[in-house]
GROMACS .gro file of C-alpha atoms in nm:
model
  180
    1UNK     CA    1   3.253  -0.880   1.337
    2UNK     CA    2   3.114  -1.043   1.647
    3UNK     CA    3   2.760  -1.045   1.676
    4UNK     CA    4   2.628  -0.792   1.895
    5UNK     CA    5   2.231  -0.778   1.867
    6UNK     CA    6   2.083  -1.100   1.767
    7UNK     CA    7   1.761  -1.164   1.586
    8UNK     CA    8   1.547  -1.479   1.526
    9UNK     CA    9   1.503  -1.384   1.168
   10UNK     CA   10   1.157  -1.379   1.219
   11UNK     CA   11   0.774  -1.180   1.235
   12UNK     CA   12   0.475  -1.201   1.443
   13UNK     CA   13   0.132  -1.178   1.396
   14UNK     CA   14  -0.165  -1.013   1.590
   15UNK     CA   15  -0.414  -1.294   1.660
   16UNK     CA   16  -0.770  -1.183   1.494
   17UNK     CA   17  -1.051  -1.366   1.472
   18UNK     CA   18  -1.022  -1.546   1.162
   19UNK     CA   19  -0.668  -1.629   1.248
   20UNK     CA   20  -0.763  -1.791   1.556
   21UNK     CA   21  -1.034  -2.005   1.409
   22UNK     CA   22  -0.836  -2.065   1.102
   23UNK     CA   23  -0.536  -2.276   1.323
   24UNK     CA   24  -0.807  -2.352   1.582
   25UNK     CA   25  -0.664  -2.184   1.870
   26UNK     CA   26  -0.852  -2.149   2.200
   27UNK     CA   27  -1.035  -1.859   2.382
   28UNK     CA   28  -0.707  -1.868   2.646
   29UNK     CA   29  -0.442  -1.872   2.365
   30UNK     CA   30  -0.137  -1.840   2.475
   31UNK     CA   31   0.181  -1.757   2.310
   32UNK     CA   32   0.282  -1.544   1.960
   33UNK     CA   33   0.176  -1.650   1.599
   34UNK     CA   34   0.506  -1.662   1.333
   35UNK     CA   35   0.362  -1.427   1.027
   36UNK     CA   36   0.660  -1.438   0.821
   37UNK     CA   37   1.031  -1.622   0.860
   38UNK     CA   38   1.316  -1.434   0.650
   39UNK     CA   39   1.494  -1.655   0.426
   40UNK     CA   40   1.791  -1.770   0.513
   41UNK     CA   41   1.769  -1.673   0.864
   42UNK     CA   42   1.793  -1.830   1.208
   43UNK     CA   43   1.415  -1.909   1.260
   44UNK     CA   44   1.391  -2.074   0.885
   45UNK     CA   45   1.693  -2.274   0.906
   46UNK     CA   46   1.557  -2.383   1.250
   47UNK     CA   47   1.247  -2.514   1.102
   48UNK     CA   48   1.005  -2.260   1.206
   49UNK     CA   49   0.758  -2.193   0.961
   50UNK     CA   50   0.440  -1.912   0.940
   51UNK     CA   51   0.137  -1.972   1.151
   52UNK     CA   52   0.351  -2.168   1.384
   53UNK     CA   53   0.245  -2.059   1.752
   54UNK     CA   54   0.561  -1.986   1.966
   55UNK     CA   55   0.520  -2.073   2.357
   56UNK     CA   56   0.850  -1.975   2.539
   57UNK     CA   57   1.182  -1.844   2.376
   58UNK     CA   58   1.480  -1.921   2.580
   59UNK     CA   59   1.300  -1.881   2.949
   60UNK     CA   60   1.063  -1.624   2.852
   61UNK     CA   61   0.724  -1.763   2.802
   62UNK     CA   62   0.548  -1.590   2.508
   63UNK     CA   63   0.181  -1.482   2.586
   64UNK     CA   64   0.155  -1.223   2.311
   65UNK     CA   65   0.286  -1.107   1.903
   66UNK     CA   66   0.456  -0.783   2.099
   67UNK     CA   67   0.626  -1.014   2.341
   68UNK     CA   68   0.708  -1.263   2.069
   69UNK     CA   69   0.872  -0.962   1.855
   70UNK     CA   70   1.023  -0.853   2.197
   71UNK     CA   71   1.210  -1.181   2.246
   72UNK     CA   72   1.287  -1.215   1.870
   73UNK     CA   73   1.468  -0.875   1.847
   74UNK     CA   74   1.764  -0.690   1.987
   75UNK     CA   75   1.864  -1.025   2.171
   76UNK     CA   76   2.168  -1.167   2.290
   77UNK     CA   77   2.347  -1.343   1.997
   78UNK     CA   78   2.390  -1.703   2.218
   79UNK     CA   79   2.188  -2.008   2.094
   80UNK     CA   80   1.847  -2.066   2.285
   81UNK     CA   81   1.532  -2.264   2.275
   82UNK     CA   82   1.239  -2.205   2.141
   83UNK     CA   83   0.904  -2.411   2.209
   84UNK     CA   84   0.676  -2.438   1.930
   85UNK     CA   85   0.315  -2.565   1.859
   86UNK     CA   86   0.229  -2.685   1.503
   87UNK     CA   87  -0.136  -2.797   1.481
   88UNK     CA   88  -0.149  -3.075   1.746
   89UNK     CA   89   0.255  -3.091   1.761
   90UNK     CA   90   0.471  -2.935   2.011
   91UNK     CA   91   0.836  -2.905   1.933
   92UNK     CA   92   1.150  -2.751   2.071
   93UNK     CA   93   1.420  -2.590   1.847
   94UNK     CA   94   1.761  -2.487   1.883
   95UNK     CA   95   1.802  -2.156   1.706
   96UNK     CA   96   2.119  -1.945   1.686
   97UNK     CA   97   2.043  -1.570   1.659
   98UNK     CA   98   2.212  -1.408   1.337
   99UNK     CA   99   2.345  -1.036   1.420
  100UNK     CA  100   2.093  -0.834   1.290
  101UNK     CA  101   2.218  -0.506   1.184
  102UNK     CA  102   2.441  -0.764   0.897
  103UNK     CA  103   2.132  -0.989   0.835
  104UNK     CA  104   1.888  -0.718   0.793
  105UNK     CA  105   2.113  -0.509   0.569
  106UNK     CA  106   2.186  -0.822   0.384
  107UNK     CA  107   1.839  -0.942   0.269
  108UNK     CA  108   1.691  -0.554   0.272
  109UNK     CA  109   1.959  -0.481  -0.038
  110UNK     CA  110   1.832  -0.805  -0.145
  111UNK     CA  111   1.513  -0.680  -0.203
  112UNK     CA  112   1.273  -0.815   0.104
  113UNK     CA  113   1.079  -0.493   0.229
  114UNK     CA  114   1.057  -0.630   0.588
  115UNK     CA  115   1.403  -0.653   0.623
  116UNK     CA  116   1.419  -0.287   0.550
  117UNK     CA  117   1.162  -0.211   0.785
  118UNK     CA  118   1.365  -0.432   1.027
  119UNK     CA  119   1.688  -0.259   0.956
  120UNK     CA  120   1.527   0.136   0.999
  121UNK     CA  121   1.356   0.015   1.357
  122UNK     CA  122   1.704  -0.129   1.481
  123UNK     CA  123   1.916   0.167   1.348
  124UNK     CA  124   1.610   0.435   1.471
  125UNK     CA  125   1.712   0.234   1.836
  126UNK     CA  126   2.082   0.284   1.872
  127UNK     CA  127   2.014   0.655   1.921
  128UNK     CA  128   2.251   0.826   1.668
  129UNK     CA  129   2.149   1.097   1.463
  130UNK     CA  130   2.366   0.946   1.175
  131UNK     CA  131   2.202   0.611   1.275
  132UNK     CA  132   1.825   0.794   1.230
  133UNK     CA  133   1.903   0.975   0.900
  134UNK     CA  134   1.955   0.625   0.726
  135UNK     CA  135   1.671   0.491   0.963
  136UNK     CA  136   1.435   0.717   0.849
  137UNK     CA  137   1.522   0.680   0.459
  138UNK     CA  138   1.513   0.320   0.492
  139UNK     CA  139   1.150   0.339   0.676
  140UNK     CA  140   1.100   0.599   0.383
  141UNK     CA  141   1.224   0.404   0.100
  142UNK     CA  142   0.962   0.039   0.256
  143UNK     CA  143   0.712   0.261   0.321
  144UNK     CA  144   0.685   0.348  -0.052
  145UNK     CA  145   0.716  -0.007  -0.151
  146UNK     CA  146   0.418  -0.143   0.068
  147UNK     CA  147   0.530  -0.171   0.408
  148UNK     CA  148   0.256  -0.094   0.663
  149UNK     CA  149   0.466  -0.138   0.975
  150UNK     CA  150   0.730   0.127   0.796
  151UNK     CA  151   0.547   0.394   0.754
  152UNK     CA  152   0.360   0.370   1.094
  153UNK     CA  153   0.672   0.355   1.248
  154UNK     CA  154   0.847   0.594   1.005
  155UNK     CA  155   0.487   0.837   1.118
  156UNK     CA  156   0.536   0.815   1.501
  157UNK     CA  157   0.925   0.907   1.441
  158UNK     CA  158   0.883   1.165   1.243
  159UNK     CA  159   0.627   1.352   1.460
  160UNK     CA  160   0.977   1.386   1.705
  161UNK     CA  161   1.133   1.572   1.408
  162UNK     CA  162   1.138   1.913   1.410
  163UNK     CA  163   1.022   2.063   1.070
  164UNK     CA  164   0.898   1.694   0.977
  165UNK     CA  165   0.546   1.674   1.114
  166UNK     CA  166   0.354   1.702   0.789
  167UNK     CA  167   0.579   1.436   0.622
  168UNK     CA  168   0.490   1.250   0.956
  169UNK     CA  169   0.118   1.269   0.822
  170UNK     CA  170   0.209   1.168   0.489
  171UNK     CA  171   0.380   0.858   0.642
  172UNK     CA  172   0.099   0.807   0.885
  173UNK     CA  173  -0.206   0.830   0.619
  174UNK     CA  174  -0.033   0.586   0.398
  175UNK     CA  175  -0.019   0.298   0.705
  176UNK     CA  176  -0.360   0.341   0.719
  177UNK     CA  177  -0.427   0.308   0.318
  178UNK     CA  178  -0.206  -0.022   0.366
  179UNK     CA  179  -0.419  -0.150   0.682
  180UNK     CA  180  -0.175  -0.075   0.968
   0.00000   0.00000   0.00000
C-alpha cells in the first residue's frame, strides 16, 4: 500500500540541564535532541544516532523536542533533508520516511514498547471509533510494559471517554510513578 503518513523513526528528548552539559550545548541552544532511533527505521538507515542534535528537517528549523517530534511524525512520505549536529560536526542526511502505521505496527509486534505507544498515538489521531478502541488497547499494553509516555497519553485520552475516568486516574498515576 502507498505511504499515507510518514515517520522518520526517531524520538526526541527534552533538553535537561544534564543533557545540555553532557552534549556541551550552549544556553541559547536551538534544535531537537534525538533520544532514540527505532531499529530498521528511516533515521537509523540514514545514520542518525541518539544524542544527535537535529537542527532542520526539510525547510523546518527545529527549536525544541516538540518541534522535532512534529516534524518526524505524520509527515509527507517524500524524501527529506535532515540537518544534524553531532559533537562539533554538522552534516546533512537524506531520509525517506516510512509509512508510520506499517512501521510502528511491525516493530510493536516485535516487542518494541515505544513503537506500541507511537502506534496507539497514531491510531488515536485518526479520529475513528474503531481506531480509538485499538489505540487505547495499545496504550494500555505499552503502559503496563513501562512506557511513561503511553501511560500519560492513555490517561489524558481516557479523561474524554465517558465512564473511563477511574482508568484515566490509574494511567496518569502510573505515568507519574514512571517519571513522566
